[in-house]
Coordinates of C-alpha atoms and ligand atoms in Angstrom, one line a residue:
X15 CA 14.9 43.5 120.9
X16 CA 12.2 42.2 118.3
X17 CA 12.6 42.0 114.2
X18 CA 11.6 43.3 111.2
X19 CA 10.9 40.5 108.4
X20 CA 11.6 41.5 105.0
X21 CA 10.8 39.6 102.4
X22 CA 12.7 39.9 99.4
X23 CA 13.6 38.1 96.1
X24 CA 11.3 35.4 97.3
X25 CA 13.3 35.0 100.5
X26 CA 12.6 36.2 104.1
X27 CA 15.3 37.8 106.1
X28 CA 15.0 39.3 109.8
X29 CA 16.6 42.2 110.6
X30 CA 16.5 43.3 114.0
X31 CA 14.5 46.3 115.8
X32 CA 15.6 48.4 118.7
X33 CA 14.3 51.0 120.6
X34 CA 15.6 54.7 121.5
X35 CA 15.3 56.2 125.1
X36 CA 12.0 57.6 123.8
X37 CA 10.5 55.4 122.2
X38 CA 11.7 56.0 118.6
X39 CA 12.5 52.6 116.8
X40 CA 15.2 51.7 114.1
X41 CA 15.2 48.7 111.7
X42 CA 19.1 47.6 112.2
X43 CA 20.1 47.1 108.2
X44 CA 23.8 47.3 109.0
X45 CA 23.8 43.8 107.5
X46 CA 21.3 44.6 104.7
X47 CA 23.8 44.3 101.7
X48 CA 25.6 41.4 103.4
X49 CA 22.6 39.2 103.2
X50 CA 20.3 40.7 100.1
X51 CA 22.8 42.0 98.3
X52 CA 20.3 44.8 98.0
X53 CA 21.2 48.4 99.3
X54 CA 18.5 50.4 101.2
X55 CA 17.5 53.8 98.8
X56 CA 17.0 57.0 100.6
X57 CA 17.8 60.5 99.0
X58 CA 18.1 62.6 101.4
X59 CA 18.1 60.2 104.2
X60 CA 14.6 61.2 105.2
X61 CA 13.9 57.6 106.7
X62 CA 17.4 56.7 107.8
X63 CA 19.3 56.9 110.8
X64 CA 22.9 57.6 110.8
X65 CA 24.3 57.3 114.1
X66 CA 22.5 57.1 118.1
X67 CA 23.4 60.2 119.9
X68 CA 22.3 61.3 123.3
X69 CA 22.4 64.8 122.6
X70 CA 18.9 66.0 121.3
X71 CA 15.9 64.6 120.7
X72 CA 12.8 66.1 118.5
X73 CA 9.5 65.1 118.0
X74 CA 8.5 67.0 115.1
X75 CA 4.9 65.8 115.3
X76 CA 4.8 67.6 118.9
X77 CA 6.9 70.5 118.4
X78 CA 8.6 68.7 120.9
X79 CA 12.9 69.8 121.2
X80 CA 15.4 69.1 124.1
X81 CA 18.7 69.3 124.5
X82 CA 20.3 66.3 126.9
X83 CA 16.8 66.1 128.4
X84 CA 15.8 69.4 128.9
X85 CA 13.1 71.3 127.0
X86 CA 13.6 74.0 124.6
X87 CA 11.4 76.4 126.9
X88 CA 13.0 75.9 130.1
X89 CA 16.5 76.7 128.8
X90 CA 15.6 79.4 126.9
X91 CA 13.6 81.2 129.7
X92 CA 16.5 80.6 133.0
X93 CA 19.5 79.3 131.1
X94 CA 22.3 81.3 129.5
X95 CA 24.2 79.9 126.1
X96 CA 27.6 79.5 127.8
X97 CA 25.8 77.3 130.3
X98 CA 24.3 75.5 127.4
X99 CA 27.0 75.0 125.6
X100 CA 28.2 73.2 128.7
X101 CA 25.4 70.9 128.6
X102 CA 25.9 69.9 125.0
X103 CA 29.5 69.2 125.2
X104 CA 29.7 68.0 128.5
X105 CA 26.2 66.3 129.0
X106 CA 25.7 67.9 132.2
X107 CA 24.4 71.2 133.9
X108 CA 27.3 72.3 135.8
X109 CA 27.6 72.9 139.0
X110 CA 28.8 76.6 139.8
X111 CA 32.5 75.5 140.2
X112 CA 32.3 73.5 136.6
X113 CA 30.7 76.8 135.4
X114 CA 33.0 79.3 136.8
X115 CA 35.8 77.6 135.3
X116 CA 34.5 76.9 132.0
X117 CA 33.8 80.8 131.6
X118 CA 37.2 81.3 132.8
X119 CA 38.9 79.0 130.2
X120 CA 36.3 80.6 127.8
X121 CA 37.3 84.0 128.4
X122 CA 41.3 83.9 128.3
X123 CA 40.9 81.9 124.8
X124 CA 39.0 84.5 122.8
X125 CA 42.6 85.9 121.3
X126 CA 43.4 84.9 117.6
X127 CA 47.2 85.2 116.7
X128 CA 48.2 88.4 115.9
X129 CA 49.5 86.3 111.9
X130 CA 45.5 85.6 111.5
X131 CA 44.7 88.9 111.3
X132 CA 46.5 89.5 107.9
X133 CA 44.0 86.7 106.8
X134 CA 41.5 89.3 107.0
X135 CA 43.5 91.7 104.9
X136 CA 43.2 89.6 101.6
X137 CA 39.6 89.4 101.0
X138 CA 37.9 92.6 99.4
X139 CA 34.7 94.8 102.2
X140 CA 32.4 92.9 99.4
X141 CA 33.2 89.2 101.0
X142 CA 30.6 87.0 102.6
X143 CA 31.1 86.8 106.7
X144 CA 30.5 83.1 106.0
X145 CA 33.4 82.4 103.2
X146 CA 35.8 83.9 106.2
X147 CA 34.1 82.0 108.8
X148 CA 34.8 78.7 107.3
X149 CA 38.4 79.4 105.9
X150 CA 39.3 80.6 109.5
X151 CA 37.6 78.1 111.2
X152 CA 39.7 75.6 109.2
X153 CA 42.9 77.8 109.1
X154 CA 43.1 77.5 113.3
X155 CA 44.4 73.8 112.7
X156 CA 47.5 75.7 111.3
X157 CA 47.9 77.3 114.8
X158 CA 46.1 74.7 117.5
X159 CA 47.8 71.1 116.6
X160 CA 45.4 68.1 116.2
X161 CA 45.5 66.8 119.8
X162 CA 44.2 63.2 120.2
X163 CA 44.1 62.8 124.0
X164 CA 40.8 63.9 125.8
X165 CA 42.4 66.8 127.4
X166 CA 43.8 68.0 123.9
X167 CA 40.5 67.7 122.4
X168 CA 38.8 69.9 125.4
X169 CA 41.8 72.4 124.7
X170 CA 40.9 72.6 121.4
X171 CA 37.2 72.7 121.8
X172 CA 37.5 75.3 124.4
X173 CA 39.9 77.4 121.9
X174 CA 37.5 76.8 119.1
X175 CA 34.4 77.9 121.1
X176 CA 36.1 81.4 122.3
X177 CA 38.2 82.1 118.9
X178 CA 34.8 81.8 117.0
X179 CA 32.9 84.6 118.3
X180 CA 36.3 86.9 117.7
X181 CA 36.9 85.6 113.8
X182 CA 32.6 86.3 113.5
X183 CA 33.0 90.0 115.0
X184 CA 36.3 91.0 112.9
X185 CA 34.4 89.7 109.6
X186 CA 31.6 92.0 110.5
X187 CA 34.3 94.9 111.1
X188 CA 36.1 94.2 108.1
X189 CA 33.2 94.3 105.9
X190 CA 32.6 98.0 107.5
X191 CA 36.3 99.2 107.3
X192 CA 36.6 99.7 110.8
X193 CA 38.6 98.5 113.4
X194 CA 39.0 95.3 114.8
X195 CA 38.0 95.7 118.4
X196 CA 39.8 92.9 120.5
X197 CA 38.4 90.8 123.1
X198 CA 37.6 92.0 126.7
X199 CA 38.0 90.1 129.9
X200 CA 35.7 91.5 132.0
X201 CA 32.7 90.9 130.1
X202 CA 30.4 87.5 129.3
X203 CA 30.7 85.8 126.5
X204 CA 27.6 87.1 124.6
X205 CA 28.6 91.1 125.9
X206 CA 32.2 90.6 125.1
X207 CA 31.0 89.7 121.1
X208 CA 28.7 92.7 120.8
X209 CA 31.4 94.7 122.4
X210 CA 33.6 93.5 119.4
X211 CA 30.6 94.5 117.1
X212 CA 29.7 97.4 118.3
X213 CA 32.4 99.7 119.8
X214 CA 34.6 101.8 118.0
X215 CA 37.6 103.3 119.7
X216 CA 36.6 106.6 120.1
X217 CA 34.1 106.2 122.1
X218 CA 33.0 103.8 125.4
X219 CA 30.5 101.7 123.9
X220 CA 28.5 100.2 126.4
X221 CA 26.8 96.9 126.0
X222 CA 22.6 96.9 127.0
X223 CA 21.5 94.1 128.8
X224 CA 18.6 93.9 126.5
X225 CA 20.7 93.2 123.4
X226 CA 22.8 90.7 125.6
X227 CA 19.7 88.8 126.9
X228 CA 18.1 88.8 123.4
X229 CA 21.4 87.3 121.8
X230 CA 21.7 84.8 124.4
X231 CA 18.2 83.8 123.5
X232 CA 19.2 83.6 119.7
X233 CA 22.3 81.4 120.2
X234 CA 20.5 79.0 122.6
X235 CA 18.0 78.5 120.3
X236 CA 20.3 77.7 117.8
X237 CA 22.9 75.6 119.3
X238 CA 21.8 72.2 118.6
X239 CA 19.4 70.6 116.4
X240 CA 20.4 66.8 116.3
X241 CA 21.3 65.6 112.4
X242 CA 20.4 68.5 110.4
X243 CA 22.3 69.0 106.9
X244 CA 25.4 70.7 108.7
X245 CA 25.6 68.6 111.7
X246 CA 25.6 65.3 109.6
X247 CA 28.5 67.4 107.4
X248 CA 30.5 67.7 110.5
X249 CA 29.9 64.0 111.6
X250 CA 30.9 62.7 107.8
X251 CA 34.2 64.8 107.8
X252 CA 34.9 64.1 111.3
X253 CA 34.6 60.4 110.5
X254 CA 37.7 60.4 108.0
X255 CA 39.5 61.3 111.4
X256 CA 39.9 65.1 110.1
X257 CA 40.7 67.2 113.1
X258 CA 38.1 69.2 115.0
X259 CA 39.0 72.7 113.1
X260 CA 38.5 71.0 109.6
X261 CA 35.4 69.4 110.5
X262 CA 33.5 72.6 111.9
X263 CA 34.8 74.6 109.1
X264 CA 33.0 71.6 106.7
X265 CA 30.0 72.4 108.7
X266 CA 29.9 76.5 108.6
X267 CA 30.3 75.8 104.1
X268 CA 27.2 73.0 104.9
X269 CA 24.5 76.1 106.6
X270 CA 25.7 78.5 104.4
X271 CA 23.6 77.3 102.0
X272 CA 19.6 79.0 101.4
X273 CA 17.9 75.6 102.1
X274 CA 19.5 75.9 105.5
X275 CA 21.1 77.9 107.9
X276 CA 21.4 80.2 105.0
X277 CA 17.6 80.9 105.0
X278 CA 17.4 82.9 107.8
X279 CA 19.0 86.3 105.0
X280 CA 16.7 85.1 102.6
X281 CA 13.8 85.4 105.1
X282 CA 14.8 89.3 105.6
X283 CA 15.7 89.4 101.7
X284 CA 11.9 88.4 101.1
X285 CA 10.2 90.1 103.3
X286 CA 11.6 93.1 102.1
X287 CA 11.1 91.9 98.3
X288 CA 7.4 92.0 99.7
X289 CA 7.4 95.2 101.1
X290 CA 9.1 97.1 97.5
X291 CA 6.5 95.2 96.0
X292 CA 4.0 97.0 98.0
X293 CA 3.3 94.7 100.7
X294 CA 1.1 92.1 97.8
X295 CA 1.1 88.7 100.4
X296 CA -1.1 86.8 98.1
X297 CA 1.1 87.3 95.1
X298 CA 4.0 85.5 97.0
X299 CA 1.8 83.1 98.5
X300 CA 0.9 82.0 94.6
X301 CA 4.2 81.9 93.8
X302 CA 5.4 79.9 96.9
X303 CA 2.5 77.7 95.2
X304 CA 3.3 77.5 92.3
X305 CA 5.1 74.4 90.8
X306 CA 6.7 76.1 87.8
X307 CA 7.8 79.1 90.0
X308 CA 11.7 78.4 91.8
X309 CA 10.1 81.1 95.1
X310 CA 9.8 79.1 98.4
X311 CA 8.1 80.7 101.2
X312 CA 12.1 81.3 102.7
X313 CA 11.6 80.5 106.9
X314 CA 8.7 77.8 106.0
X315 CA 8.9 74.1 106.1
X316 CA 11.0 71.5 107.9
X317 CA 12.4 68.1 107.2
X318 CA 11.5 66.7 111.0
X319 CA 8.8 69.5 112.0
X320 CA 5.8 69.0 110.9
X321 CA 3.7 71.2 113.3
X322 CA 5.2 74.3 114.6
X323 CA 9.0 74.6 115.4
X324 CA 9.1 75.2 119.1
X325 CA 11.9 77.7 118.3
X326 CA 10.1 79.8 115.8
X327 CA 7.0 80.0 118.7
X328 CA 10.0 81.4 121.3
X329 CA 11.4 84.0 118.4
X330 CA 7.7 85.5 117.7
X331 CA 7.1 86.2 120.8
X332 CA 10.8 87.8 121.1
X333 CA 10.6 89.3 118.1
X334 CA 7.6 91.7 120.1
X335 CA 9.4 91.8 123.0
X336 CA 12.7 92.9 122.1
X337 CA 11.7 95.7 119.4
X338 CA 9.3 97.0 122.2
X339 CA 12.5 97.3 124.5
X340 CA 14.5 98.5 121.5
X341 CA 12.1 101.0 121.1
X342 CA 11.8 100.0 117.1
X343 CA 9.0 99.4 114.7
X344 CA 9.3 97.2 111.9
X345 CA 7.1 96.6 108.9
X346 CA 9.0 93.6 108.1
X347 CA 7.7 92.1 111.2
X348 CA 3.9 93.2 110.2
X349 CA 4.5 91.6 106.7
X350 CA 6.1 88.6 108.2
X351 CA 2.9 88.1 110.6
X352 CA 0.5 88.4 107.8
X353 CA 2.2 85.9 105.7
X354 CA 1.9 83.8 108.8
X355 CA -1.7 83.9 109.2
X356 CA -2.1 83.4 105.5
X357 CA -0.4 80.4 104.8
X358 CA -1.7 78.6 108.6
X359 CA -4.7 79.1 106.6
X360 CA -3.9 77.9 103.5
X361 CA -4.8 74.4 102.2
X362 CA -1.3 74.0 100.4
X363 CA 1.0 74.7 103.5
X364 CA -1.4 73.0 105.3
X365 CA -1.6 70.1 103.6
X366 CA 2.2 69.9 103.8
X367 CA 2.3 70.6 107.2
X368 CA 4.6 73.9 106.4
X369 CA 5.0 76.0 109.6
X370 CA 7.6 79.0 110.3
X371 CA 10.9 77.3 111.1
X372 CA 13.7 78.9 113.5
X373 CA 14.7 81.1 110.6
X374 CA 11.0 83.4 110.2
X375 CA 11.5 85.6 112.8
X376 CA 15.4 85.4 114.2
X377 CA 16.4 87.9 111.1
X378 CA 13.7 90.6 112.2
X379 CA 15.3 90.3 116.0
X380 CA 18.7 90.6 114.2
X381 CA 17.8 93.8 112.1
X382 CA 16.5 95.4 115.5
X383 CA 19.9 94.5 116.9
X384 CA 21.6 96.2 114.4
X385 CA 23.0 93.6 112.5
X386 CA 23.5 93.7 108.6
X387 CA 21.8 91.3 106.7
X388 CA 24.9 89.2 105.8
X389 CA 25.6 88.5 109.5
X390 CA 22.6 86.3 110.3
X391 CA 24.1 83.0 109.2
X392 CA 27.2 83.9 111.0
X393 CA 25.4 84.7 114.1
X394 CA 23.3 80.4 113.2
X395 CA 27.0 79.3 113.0
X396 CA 28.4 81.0 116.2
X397 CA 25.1 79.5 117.9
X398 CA 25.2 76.0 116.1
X399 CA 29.1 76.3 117.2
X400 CA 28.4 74.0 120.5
X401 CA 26.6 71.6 118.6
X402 CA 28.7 70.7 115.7
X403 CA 31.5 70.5 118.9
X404 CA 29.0 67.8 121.3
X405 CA 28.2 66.2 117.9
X406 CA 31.8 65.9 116.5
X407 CA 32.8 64.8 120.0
X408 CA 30.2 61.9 120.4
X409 CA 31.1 60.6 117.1
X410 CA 35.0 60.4 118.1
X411 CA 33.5 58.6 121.0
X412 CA 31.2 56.1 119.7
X413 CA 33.0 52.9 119.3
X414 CA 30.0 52.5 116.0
X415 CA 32.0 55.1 114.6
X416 CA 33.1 54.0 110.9
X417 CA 34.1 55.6 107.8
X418 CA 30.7 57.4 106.3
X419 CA 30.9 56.1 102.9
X420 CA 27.1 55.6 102.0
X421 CA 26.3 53.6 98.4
X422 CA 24.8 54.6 95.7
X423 CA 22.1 52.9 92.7
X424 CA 24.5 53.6 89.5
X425 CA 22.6 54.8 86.5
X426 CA 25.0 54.8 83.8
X427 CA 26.6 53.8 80.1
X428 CA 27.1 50.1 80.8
X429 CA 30.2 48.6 79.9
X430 CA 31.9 49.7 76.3
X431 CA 34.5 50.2 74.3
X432 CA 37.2 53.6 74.1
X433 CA 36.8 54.7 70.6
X434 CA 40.1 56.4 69.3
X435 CA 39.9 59.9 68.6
X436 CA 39.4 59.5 65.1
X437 CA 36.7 57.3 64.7
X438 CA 34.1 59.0 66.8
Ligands
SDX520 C1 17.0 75.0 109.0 O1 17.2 70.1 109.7 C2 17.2 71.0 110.5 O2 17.0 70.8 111.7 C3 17.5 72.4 110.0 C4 17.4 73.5 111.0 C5 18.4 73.4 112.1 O3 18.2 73.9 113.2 O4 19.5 72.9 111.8 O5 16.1 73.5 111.6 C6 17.6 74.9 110.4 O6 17.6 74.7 108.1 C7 15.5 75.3 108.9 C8 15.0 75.3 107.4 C9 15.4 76.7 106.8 N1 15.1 76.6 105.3 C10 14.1 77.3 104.8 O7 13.3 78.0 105.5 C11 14.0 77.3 103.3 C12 12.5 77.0 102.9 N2 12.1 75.7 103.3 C13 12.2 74.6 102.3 O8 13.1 74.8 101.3 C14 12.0 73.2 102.9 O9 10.8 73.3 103.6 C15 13.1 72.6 103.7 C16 14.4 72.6 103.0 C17 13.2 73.3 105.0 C18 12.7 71.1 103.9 O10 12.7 70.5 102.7 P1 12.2 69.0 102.5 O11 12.0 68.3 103.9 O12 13.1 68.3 101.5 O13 10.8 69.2 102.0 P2 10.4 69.2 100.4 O14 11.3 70.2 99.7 O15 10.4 67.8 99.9 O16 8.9 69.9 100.5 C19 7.8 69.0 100.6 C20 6.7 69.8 99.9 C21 7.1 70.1 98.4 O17 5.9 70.2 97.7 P3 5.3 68.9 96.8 O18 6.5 68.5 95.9 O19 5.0 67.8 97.9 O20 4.1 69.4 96.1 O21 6.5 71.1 100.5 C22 6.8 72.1 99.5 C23 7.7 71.5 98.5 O22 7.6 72.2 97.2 N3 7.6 73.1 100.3 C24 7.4 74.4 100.2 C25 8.3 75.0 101.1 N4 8.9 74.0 101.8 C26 8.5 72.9 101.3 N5 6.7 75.2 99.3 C27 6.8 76.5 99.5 N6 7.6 77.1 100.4 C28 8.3 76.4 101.2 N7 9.1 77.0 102.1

């Protein structure tokens, strides 16, 4: 443990340093305040550390992502996202016992009650997948108590992890006016959801290994990504002590939003804007350029990457491979490739070390799927799902654990006066 020396107000203070299991190092200003009386200033929380986890770590100046250990590549190329979920939550590859009975428990949870369904009756075809996936996700804590013991909590996780992908598939069939389709048994998780998407009861739908290995794929990559903007939203509500079913459904409102999980619609909704427009790259590049203009190149940039997002180099190369075994051309895929090459070699994304993120080329795998536009931040949240779930769980865990209540610099009217109504 060495220290950081600040000096401050014409007075030194040592804070101390410590180290992370690779080599990442925090100043510890838990007693800032206490001894300065000043407060550190960080919008955004760009530079700051909120919690230590064990989970994930990323090197965003390496492209560098793993999840308890293991790199992004090797799990995406011989894991399967039930096993991974397993390793998030549990911190462990399971053995094939521990797996066997974790996609049992899986599988004879993925019933809602029957009383949830009218939930779905109330909101009009025109709703947003994601306002149901957050009011449901919260609305199972009127069904699944708050259980406090560890066994309670796995209940709830496991209920919460199988329930999810049911709530995501009957939003997409209620925005479509057909059918719910319920759960089957004798399928994995991933075929069992596009079963639920897919089928209609007339006929035997049957599920292609190509969409189930491709959506596997997707939710893998998706399923954890340390403190991002939704994670950190389930961590804060978690830390009031709200149960596990309020604090994902915080999280699912959290990537909703374009900025984040959100951007992966807005990728598809540009790229077509692009193609109406004639297919003009350079005219988007500009405005992506320009200051004045409110157009962001949607699927570009990261807070932590800055070189490419090891998940957006897997989904390009997926992108090709699945349409080819789809059998489906794209021209949003051409458009999204040239906009690629443009901006690699262009001095202002350069300069700001803007790269595709995770959300460039998952929506142009989701089209080829079949999936409407308005499901692609459903189908982040029901990957992200295991993540929130290992994150929320670590923070209950973590005898650090307090209160997130961060401060703030105040800016305004200083102390005056009420003036009665009729003298103002
Ligand atoms: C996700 O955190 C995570 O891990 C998130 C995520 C996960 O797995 O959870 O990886 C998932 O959310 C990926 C990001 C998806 N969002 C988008 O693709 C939306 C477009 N990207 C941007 O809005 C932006 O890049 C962010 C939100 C991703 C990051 O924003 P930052 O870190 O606050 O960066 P910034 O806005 O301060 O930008 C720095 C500079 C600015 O220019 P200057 O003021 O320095 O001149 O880069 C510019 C920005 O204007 N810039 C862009 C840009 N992104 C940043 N300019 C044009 N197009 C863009 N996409």
């Amino acid at each position: 443990m060495t220290t950081a020396k600040l000096l401050f107000d014409n007075q030194e203070y040592d804070f101390p340093v410590f180290e992370g299991s690779e080599g990442e190092k925090a100043i510890d200003f838990t007693k800032l305040r206490a001894q300065t009386g000043a407060v550190a200033y960080d919008p955004g929380y760009g530079n700051t550390g909120s919690c230590k986890s064990s989970i994930t770590f990323i090197d965003g100046e390496e492209g560098v992502l793993h999840y308890r250990g293991y790199p992004i590549e090797q799990l995406a190329d011989q894991s399967n996202f039930v096993e991974v979920c397993y390793l998030l939550i549990n911190g462990e590859l399971p053995t094939q016992d521990e797996l066997a009975d974790f996609q049992h428990r899986l599988t004879y949870h993925t019933l809602i009650h029957e009383d949830m369904k009218k939930f779905f009756e109330g909101y009009p075809p025109s709703a947003h997948p994601m306002a149901i996936m957050a009011a449901m996700a919260v609305s199972l804590s009127a069904y699944y108590p708050d259980l406090e013991d560890p066994e309670g909590i796995d209940l709830n996780i496991i209920r919460l992890l199988a329930k999810f992908k049911t709530i995501a598939a009957f939003a997409y069939k209620k925005s479509i006016g057909q059918p719910f389709i319920y759960p089957r048994n004798d399928l994995s998780y991933t075929a069992d959801f596009l079963h639920m998407m897919f089928a209609v009861p007339a006929e035997d739908y049957q599920v292609s290994d190509v969409l189930t290995r491709a959506l596997d794929l997707l939710l893998i990559l998706h399923a954890e990504h340390e403190q991002n903007c939704s994670t950190s939203t389930v961590r804060m509500v978690g830390s009031s002590r709200a149960n596990l079913f309020a604090s994902i459904g915080a999280g699912v409102t959290a990537l909703w939003g374009p900025l984040h999980g959100g951007a992966n619609q807005e990728v598809i909704n540009m790229l077509q804007m692009i193609k109406d427009d004639g297919g003009d790259h350079r005219k988007y590049m500009d405005m992506a350029k320009d200051k004045n203009s409110p157009f962001r190149l949607m699927g570009f940039g990261h807070r932590v990457y800055k070189n490419f997002d090891p998940r957006a180099r897997i989904l390009k190369q997926a992108a090709d491979d699945v349409l080819n075994e789809l059998g489906v051309t794209d021209p949003l895929l051409d458009i999204a490739r040239n906009l690629e090459e443009i901006a690699l070699n262009d001095s202002y994304f350069v300069e700001r070390k803007l790269y595709p993120n995770v959300d460039f080329y998952s929506g142009i795998i989701y089209r080829a799927m079949g999936l409407p536009t308005n499901m692609f931040t459903v189908m982040f949240a029901l990957g992200r799902l295991p993540g929130w779930i290992a994150q929320w769980k670590e923070m209950r865990n973590d005898p650090e654990t307090r209160i997130n209540r961060p401060r703030q610099i105040y800016t305004g009217a200083t102390e005056r006066d009420y003036q009665p109504l009729a003298q103002r």
